Amino acid sequence: MHPMLNTAIKAARRGATIINRASFDLDRVQVTEKQYNDFVTEVDRAAEAAIIEVLTTAYPDHAILAEESGASANLHDDNDNVWIIDPLDGTTNFIHGFPQYCVSIALQQRGVITQAVVYDPTRNEMFTASKGAGAFLNDKRIRVTRCDKIADALIGTGFPARDLSGLDEYMEMFKIMTTKCQGLRRPGAAALDLAYVAMGRLDGFFEKGLAPWDIAAGSLLITEAGGIVGNFSGDGNYLHKGDVLAGTPKVFAQMVGALQAFAGK
């Protein structure tokens, strides 16, 4: 295992320990609304701090891009190593006791995601990938499904919760995909949804308006598992654009065709 991946796993477990401890007494968790329907808890912040401590202790020169604390002071164009962190993807699920959330950590080196961890603490499922070395779930190699027809596909998605200005557009996409695929699911944690594509629980995924920490780790898991990730045009500039399509190669191509009208909107 790559030493940087091993460090990321250690960091994910450290953050998950805080999350698991808090999950036993959710009534005591302090919740703050950052903006409409966008919540942060003391657990998010504590888990993120623990994750960053592990990473920066091992690699003090590396930069950080994290959901709660933002960019570290040394994050700039010349920094070759950037850790992209979501300490608790699926916070709304977490505060309701709905067991669908995860820790997501990725390492970007010279603009390329090279290491990825998505950890589901409720199921003790550790998804990992190193660029060029495959994707794994708890040390077992994983692959995307062999699904080659969108009509046979189970597709994951996410609907807008914070900015409702795009709701009408989402309803149009929902209608199109509902008529084309076997079923749609909206579990509420994009990083985990992407990991599910990598291991074959979903055949595809689409969502608009995501942040880099929602996408980074899951995107490497999928490509290392034999799938494809792109934006709604099928291109590769999805990480900071935030519009993501993913799936098995043939399902991905059919999703791009089905949702082409929404590219660039």
PDB file of C-alpha atoms in Angstrom, residues 65-254:
ATOM      1  CA  LEU A  65      -8.584  22.144   1.020  1.00  0.00           C
ATOM      2  CA  ALA A  66     -11.320  21.170   3.470  1.00  0.00           C
ATOM      3  CA  GLU A  67     -15.055  21.783   3.637  1.00  0.00           C
ATOM      4  CA  GLU A  68     -15.204  23.480   7.024  1.00  0.00           C
ATOM      5  CA  SER A  69     -11.845  25.233   7.408  1.00  0.00           C
ATOM      6  CA  GLY A  70     -11.337  25.992   3.716  1.00  0.00           C
ATOM      7  CA  ALA A  71      -7.903  26.394   2.154  1.00  0.00           C
ATOM      8  CA  SER A  72      -4.707  26.353   4.165  1.00  0.00           C
ATOM      9  CA  ALA A  73      -2.358  29.324   3.950  1.00  0.00           C
ATOM     10  CA  ASN A  74       0.081  27.365   1.777  1.00  0.00           C
ATOM     11  CA  LEU A  75      -2.497  26.423  -0.862  1.00  0.00           C
ATOM     12  CA  HIS A  76      -1.365  28.036  -4.097  1.00  0.00           C
ATOM     13  CA  ASP A  77      -0.614  27.111  -7.693  1.00  0.00           C
ATOM     14  CA  ASP A  78       2.947  26.031  -6.896  1.00  0.00           C
ATOM     15  CA  ASN A  79       1.992  23.519  -4.206  1.00  0.00           C
ATOM     16  CA  ASP A  80       2.249  20.042  -5.706  1.00  0.00           C
ATOM     17  CA  ASN A  81       0.393  18.241  -2.901  1.00  0.00           C
ATOM     18  CA  VAL A  82      -3.127  19.162  -1.751  1.00  0.00           C
ATOM     19  CA  TRP A  83      -5.306  17.082   0.559  1.00  0.00           C
ATOM     20  CA  ILE A  84      -9.005  17.525  -0.268  1.00  0.00           C
ATOM     21  CA  ILE A  85     -11.180  16.668   2.730  1.00  0.00           C
ATOM     22  CA  ASP A  86     -14.843  16.275   3.586  1.00  0.00           C
ATOM     23  CA  PRO A  87     -14.875  15.184   7.233  1.00  0.00           C
ATOM     24  CA  LEU A  88     -18.563  14.240   7.202  1.00  0.00           C
ATOM     25  CA  ASP A  89     -20.280  14.005   3.840  1.00  0.00           C
ATOM     26  CA  GLY A  90     -23.991  13.603   4.541  1.00  0.00           C
ATOM     27  CA  THR A  91     -24.261  15.841   7.598  1.00  0.00           C
ATOM     28  CA  THR A  92     -28.040  16.137   7.261  1.00  0.00           C
ATOM     29  CA  ASN A  93     -28.314  12.343   7.264  1.00  0.00           C
ATOM     30  CA  PHE A  94     -26.037  12.170  10.294  1.00  0.00           C
ATOM     31  CA  ILE A  95     -28.002  14.614  12.441  1.00  0.00           C
ATOM     32  CA  HIS A  96     -31.190  12.656  11.720  1.00  0.00           C
ATOM     33  CA  GLY A  97     -29.574   9.315  12.552  1.00  0.00           C
ATOM     34  CA  PHE A  98     -29.930   8.156   8.948  1.00  0.00           C
ATOM     35  CA  PRO A  99     -26.926   5.844   8.425  1.00  0.00           C
ATOM     36  CA  GLN A 100     -25.675   7.126   5.080  1.00  0.00           C
ATOM     37  CA  TYR A 101     -22.641   9.357   5.529  1.00  0.00           C
ATOM     38  CA  CYS A 102     -18.881   9.083   5.201  1.00  0.00           C
ATOM     39  CA  VAL A 103     -15.423  10.572   5.541  1.00  0.00           C
ATOM     40  CA  SER A 104     -13.828  11.514   2.223  1.00  0.00           C
ATOM     41  CA  ILE A 105     -10.108  12.238   1.756  1.00  0.00           C
ATOM     42  CA  ALA A 106      -8.180  12.626  -1.495  1.00  0.00           C
ATOM     43  CA  LEU A 107      -4.650  13.683  -2.393  1.00  0.00           C
ATOM     44  CA  GLN A 108      -4.195  15.856  -5.465  1.00  0.00           C
ATOM     45  CA  GLN A 109      -0.658  15.969  -6.839  1.00  0.00           C
ATOM     46  CA  ARG A 110       0.149  18.456  -9.583  1.00  0.00           C
ATOM     47  CA  GLY A 111      -3.522  18.683 -10.436  1.00  0.00           C
ATOM     48  CA  VAL A 112      -4.149  14.930 -10.518  1.00  0.00           C
ATOM     49  CA  ILE A 113      -5.964  12.903  -7.847  1.00  0.00           C
ATOM     50  CA  THR A 114      -3.563  10.122  -6.863  1.00  0.00           C
ATOM     51  CA  GLN A 115      -4.862   8.768  -3.543  1.00  0.00           C
ATOM     52  CA  ALA A 116      -8.429   8.318  -2.322  1.00  0.00           C
ATOM     53  CA  VAL A 117     -10.261   7.163   0.787  1.00  0.00           C
ATOM     54  CA  VAL A 118     -14.012   7.068   1.362  1.00  0.00           C
ATOM     55  CA  TYR A 119     -14.882   5.559   4.728  1.00  0.00           C
ATOM     56  CA  ASP A 120     -18.388   4.632   5.858  1.00  0.00           C
ATOM     57  CA  PRO A 121     -18.145   4.376   9.664  1.00  0.00           C
ATOM     58  CA  THR A 122     -21.655   2.918  10.058  1.00  0.00           C
ATOM     59  CA  ARG A 123     -20.726  -0.186   8.053  1.00  0.00           C
ATOM     60  CA  ASN A 124     -16.954  -0.139   8.590  1.00  0.00           C
ATOM     61  CA  GLU A 125     -16.483   0.001   4.812  1.00  0.00           C
ATOM     62  CA  MET A 126     -13.153   1.462   3.742  1.00  0.00           C
ATOM     63  CA  PHE A 127     -12.981   2.301   0.033  1.00  0.00           C
ATOM     64  CA  THR A 128      -9.451   3.060  -1.163  1.00  0.00           C
ATOM     65  CA  ALA A 129      -7.582   3.711  -4.392  1.00  0.00           C
ATOM     66  CA  SER A 130      -4.128   4.708  -5.575  1.00  0.00           C
ATOM     67  CA  LYS A 131      -3.720   5.925  -9.125  1.00  0.00           C
ATOM     68  CA  GLY A 132      -2.694   3.026 -11.354  1.00  0.00           C
ATOM     69  CA  ALA A 133      -3.126   0.428  -8.599  1.00  0.00           C
ATOM     70  CA  GLY A 134      -6.869  -0.283  -8.647  1.00  0.00           C
ATOM     71  CA  ALA A 135      -9.727   0.341  -6.236  1.00  0.00           C
ATOM     72  CA  PHE A 136     -10.552  -1.669  -3.134  1.00  0.00           C
ATOM     73  CA  LEU A 137     -13.189  -2.177  -0.454  1.00  0.00           C
ATOM     74  CA  ASN A 138     -11.651  -3.424   2.796  1.00  0.00           C
ATOM     75  CA  ASP A 139      -8.639  -4.727   0.830  1.00  0.00           C
ATOM     76  CA  LYS A 140     -10.768  -6.599  -1.729  1.00  0.00           C
ATOM     77  CA  ARG A 141     -10.498  -5.443  -5.360  1.00  0.00           C
ATOM     78  CA  ILE A 142     -13.663  -3.819  -6.690  1.00  0.00           C
ATOM     79  CA  ARG A 143     -14.942  -3.120 -10.215  1.00  0.00           C
ATOM     80  CA  VAL A 144     -17.857  -1.256 -11.708  1.00  0.00           C
ATOM     81  CA  THR A 145     -20.698  -3.434 -12.960  1.00  0.00           C
ATOM     82  CA  ARG A 146     -20.928  -4.850 -16.454  1.00  0.00           C
ATOM     83  CA  CYS A 147     -24.172  -2.963 -17.082  1.00  0.00           C
ATOM     84  CA  ASP A 148     -24.137  -1.663 -20.645  1.00  0.00           C
ATOM     85  CA  LYS A 149     -27.678  -0.350 -21.051  1.00  0.00           C
ATOM     86  CA  ILE A 150     -29.097   2.630 -19.215  1.00  0.00           C
ATOM     87  CA  ALA A 151     -32.484   0.890 -19.278  1.00  0.00           C
ATOM     88  CA  ASP A 152     -31.036  -1.757 -16.948  1.00  0.00           C
ATOM     89  CA  ALA A 153     -29.150   0.703 -14.729  1.00  0.00           C
ATOM     90  CA  LEU A 154     -29.700   1.781 -11.137  1.00  0.00           C
ATOM     91  CA  ILE A 155     -28.618   5.423 -11.031  1.00  0.00           C
ATOM     92  CA  GLY A 156     -27.738   7.586  -8.044  1.00  0.00           C
ATOM     93  CA  THR A 157     -28.319  11.331  -7.939  1.00  0.00           C
ATOM     94  CA  GLY A 158     -28.675  14.326  -5.667  1.00  0.00           C
ATOM     95  CA  PHE A 159     -31.233  17.114  -5.691  1.00  0.00           C
ATOM     96  CA  PRO A 160     -30.568  20.732  -4.704  1.00  0.00           C
ATOM     97  CA  ALA A 161     -31.116  21.466  -1.035  1.00  0.00           C
ATOM     98  CA  ARG A 162     -29.321  24.779  -0.461  1.00  0.00           C
ATOM     99  CA  ASP A 163     -29.850  26.722  -3.703  1.00  0.00           C
ATOM    100  CA  LEU A 164     -33.331  25.955  -4.969  1.00  0.00           C
ATOM    101  CA  SER A 165     -32.961  28.093  -8.088  1.00  0.00           C
ATOM    102  CA  GLY A 166     -31.996  24.974 -10.021  1.00  0.00           C
ATOM    103  CA  LEU A 167     -34.889  22.855  -8.815  1.00  0.00           C
ATOM    104  CA  ASP A 168     -36.898  23.107 -12.032  1.00  0.00           C
ATOM    105  CA  GLU A 169     -33.861  21.992 -14.024  1.00  0.00           C
ATOM    106  CA  TYR A 170     -33.391  19.039 -11.694  1.00  0.00           C
ATOM    107  CA  MET A 171     -36.986  18.015 -12.105  1.00  0.00           C
ATOM    108  CA  GLU A 172     -36.485  17.958 -15.863  1.00  0.00           C
ATOM    109  CA  MET A 173     -33.407  15.757 -15.443  1.00  0.00           C
ATOM    110  CA  PHE A 174     -35.267  13.554 -12.985  1.00  0.00           C
ATOM    111  CA  LYS A 175     -38.067  13.060 -15.504  1.00  0.00           C
ATOM    112  CA  ILE A 176     -35.662  12.183 -18.314  1.00  0.00           C
ATOM    113  CA  MET A 177     -33.664   9.716 -16.243  1.00  0.00           C
ATOM    114  CA  THR A 178     -36.754   8.153 -14.692  1.00  0.00           C
ATOM    115  CA  THR A 179     -38.006   7.251 -18.160  1.00  0.00           C
ATOM    116  CA  LYS A 180     -34.623   5.906 -19.271  1.00  0.00           C
ATOM    117  CA  CYS A 181     -33.183   3.942 -16.340  1.00  0.00           C
ATOM    118  CA  GLN A 182     -34.399   1.106 -14.142  1.00  0.00           C
ATOM    119  CA  GLY A 183     -34.422   3.191 -10.982  1.00  0.00           C
ATOM    120  CA  LEU A 184     -33.144   6.398  -9.353  1.00  0.00           C
ATOM    121  CA  ARG A 185     -31.790   6.717  -5.809  1.00  0.00           C
ATOM    122  CA  ARG A 186     -30.988   9.841  -3.781  1.00  0.00           C
ATOM    123  CA  PRO A 187     -29.189   8.667  -0.599  1.00  0.00           C
ATOM    124  CA  GLY A 188     -27.751  12.082   0.304  1.00  0.00           C
ATOM    125  CA  ALA A 189     -23.965  11.629   0.451  1.00  0.00           C
ATOM    126  CA  ALA A 190     -22.322  12.149  -2.940  1.00  0.00           C
ATOM    127  CA  ALA A 191     -18.891  10.801  -1.990  1.00  0.00           C
ATOM    128  CA  LEU A 192     -20.469   7.547  -0.850  1.00  0.00           C
ATOM    129  CA  ASP A 193     -22.677   7.418  -3.957  1.00  0.00           C
ATOM    130  CA  LEU A 194     -19.548   7.609  -6.113  1.00  0.00           C
ATOM    131  CA  ALA A 195     -17.939   4.829  -4.080  1.00  0.00           C
ATOM    132  CA  TYR A 196     -21.064   2.744  -4.706  1.00  0.00           C
ATOM    133  CA  VAL A 197     -20.598   3.212  -8.454  1.00  0.00           C
ATOM    134  CA  ALA A 198     -17.018   1.997  -8.093  1.00  0.00           C
ATOM    135  CA  MET A 199     -18.073  -1.184  -6.310  1.00  0.00           C
ATOM    136  CA  GLY A 200     -21.184  -1.897  -8.363  1.00  0.00           C
ATOM    137  CA  ARG A 201     -24.035  -1.003  -6.024  1.00  0.00           C
ATOM    138  CA  LEU A 202     -24.944   1.710  -8.513  1.00  0.00           C
ATOM    139  CA  ASP A 203     -24.386   1.644 -12.275  1.00  0.00           C
ATOM    140  CA  GLY A 204     -24.167   5.415 -12.595  1.00  0.00           C
ATOM    141  CA  PHE A 205     -24.472   8.753 -10.846  1.00  0.00           C
ATOM    142  CA  PHE A 206     -25.193  12.376 -11.754  1.00  0.00           C
ATOM    143  CA  GLU A 207     -25.402  15.618  -9.834  1.00  0.00           C
ATOM    144  CA  LYS A 208     -24.816  19.326 -10.395  1.00  0.00           C
ATOM    145  CA  GLY A 209     -23.304  21.911  -8.073  1.00  0.00           C
ATOM    146  CA  LEU A 210     -20.999  19.715  -6.003  1.00  0.00           C
ATOM    147  CA  ALA A 211     -17.786  20.853  -4.297  1.00  0.00           C
ATOM    148  CA  PRO A 212     -14.308  19.370  -4.897  1.00  0.00           C
ATOM    149  CA  TRP A 213     -14.399  17.549  -1.546  1.00  0.00           C
ATOM    150  CA  ASP A 214     -17.623  15.804  -2.604  1.00  0.00           C
ATOM    151  CA  ILE A 215     -16.043  14.506  -5.797  1.00  0.00           C
ATOM    152  CA  ALA A 216     -12.283  14.055  -5.492  1.00  0.00           C
ATOM    153  CA  ALA A 217     -11.927  10.715  -3.706  1.00  0.00           C
ATOM    154  CA  GLY A 218     -14.931   9.068  -5.357  1.00  0.00           C
ATOM    155  CA  SER A 219     -13.778  10.027  -8.837  1.00  0.00           C
ATOM    156  CA  LEU A 220     -10.493   8.142  -8.435  1.00  0.00           C
ATOM    157  CA  LEU A 221     -12.289   5.131  -6.983  1.00  0.00           C
ATOM    158  CA  ILE A 222     -14.466   4.956 -10.105  1.00  0.00           C
ATOM    159  CA  THR A 223     -11.703   5.357 -12.676  1.00  0.00           C
ATOM    160  CA  GLU A 224      -9.536   2.801 -10.877  1.00  0.00           C
ATOM    161  CA  ALA A 225     -12.536   0.439 -10.835  1.00  0.00           C
ATOM    162  CA  GLY A 226     -12.955   0.669 -14.603  1.00  0.00           C
ATOM    163  CA  GLY A 227     -15.608   3.380 -14.790  1.00  0.00           C
ATOM    164  CA  ILE A 228     -15.654   6.871 -16.263  1.00  0.00           C
ATOM    165  CA  VAL A 229     -16.188  10.260 -14.632  1.00  0.00           C
ATOM    166  CA  GLY A 230     -16.853  13.529 -16.456  1.00  0.00           C
ATOM    167  CA  ASN A 231     -19.010  16.602 -16.561  1.00  0.00           C
ATOM    168  CA  PHE A 232     -22.361  16.795 -18.325  1.00  0.00           C
ATOM    169  CA  SER A 233     -20.548  17.236 -21.648  1.00  0.00           C
ATOM    170  CA  GLY A 234     -18.497  14.118 -20.976  1.00  0.00           C
ATOM    171  CA  ASP A 235     -15.311  16.158 -20.476  1.00  0.00           C
ATOM    172  CA  GLY A 236     -12.847  15.920 -17.618  1.00  0.00           C
ATOM    173  CA  ASN A 237     -13.165  19.355 -15.980  1.00  0.00           C
ATOM    174  CA  TYR A 238     -15.611  18.286 -13.280  1.00  0.00           C
ATOM    175  CA  LEU A 239     -13.634  18.644 -10.051  1.00  0.00           C
ATOM    176  CA  HIS A 240     -13.975  22.401  -9.597  1.00  0.00           C
ATOM    177  CA  LYS A 241     -16.891  22.866 -11.984  1.00  0.00           C
ATOM    178  CA  GLY A 242     -18.973  20.586  -9.761  1.00  0.00           C
ATOM    179  CA  ASP A 243     -21.205  19.015 -12.421  1.00  0.00           C
ATOM    180  CA  VAL A 244     -20.592  15.268 -12.428  1.00  0.00           C
ATOM    181  CA  LEU A 245     -21.630  12.220 -14.414  1.00  0.00           C
ATOM    182  CA  ALA A 246     -20.163   8.807 -13.607  1.00  0.00           C
ATOM    183  CA  GLY A 247     -20.796   5.222 -14.469  1.00  0.00           C
ATOM    184  CA  THR A 248     -19.791   2.136 -16.358  1.00  0.00           C
ATOM    185  CA  PRO A 249     -18.311   3.091 -19.742  1.00  0.00           C
ATOM    186  CA  LYS A 250     -21.451   2.424 -21.777  1.00  0.00           C
ATOM    187  CA  VAL A 251     -23.895   3.728 -19.184  1.00  0.00           C
ATOM    188  CA  PHE A 252     -21.777   6.871 -18.852  1.00  0.00           C
ATOM    189  CA  ALA A 253     -21.957   7.489 -22.601  1.00  0.00           C
ATOM    190  CA  GLN A 254     -25.730   7.009 -22.599  1.00  0.00           C
TER     191      GLN A 254
END
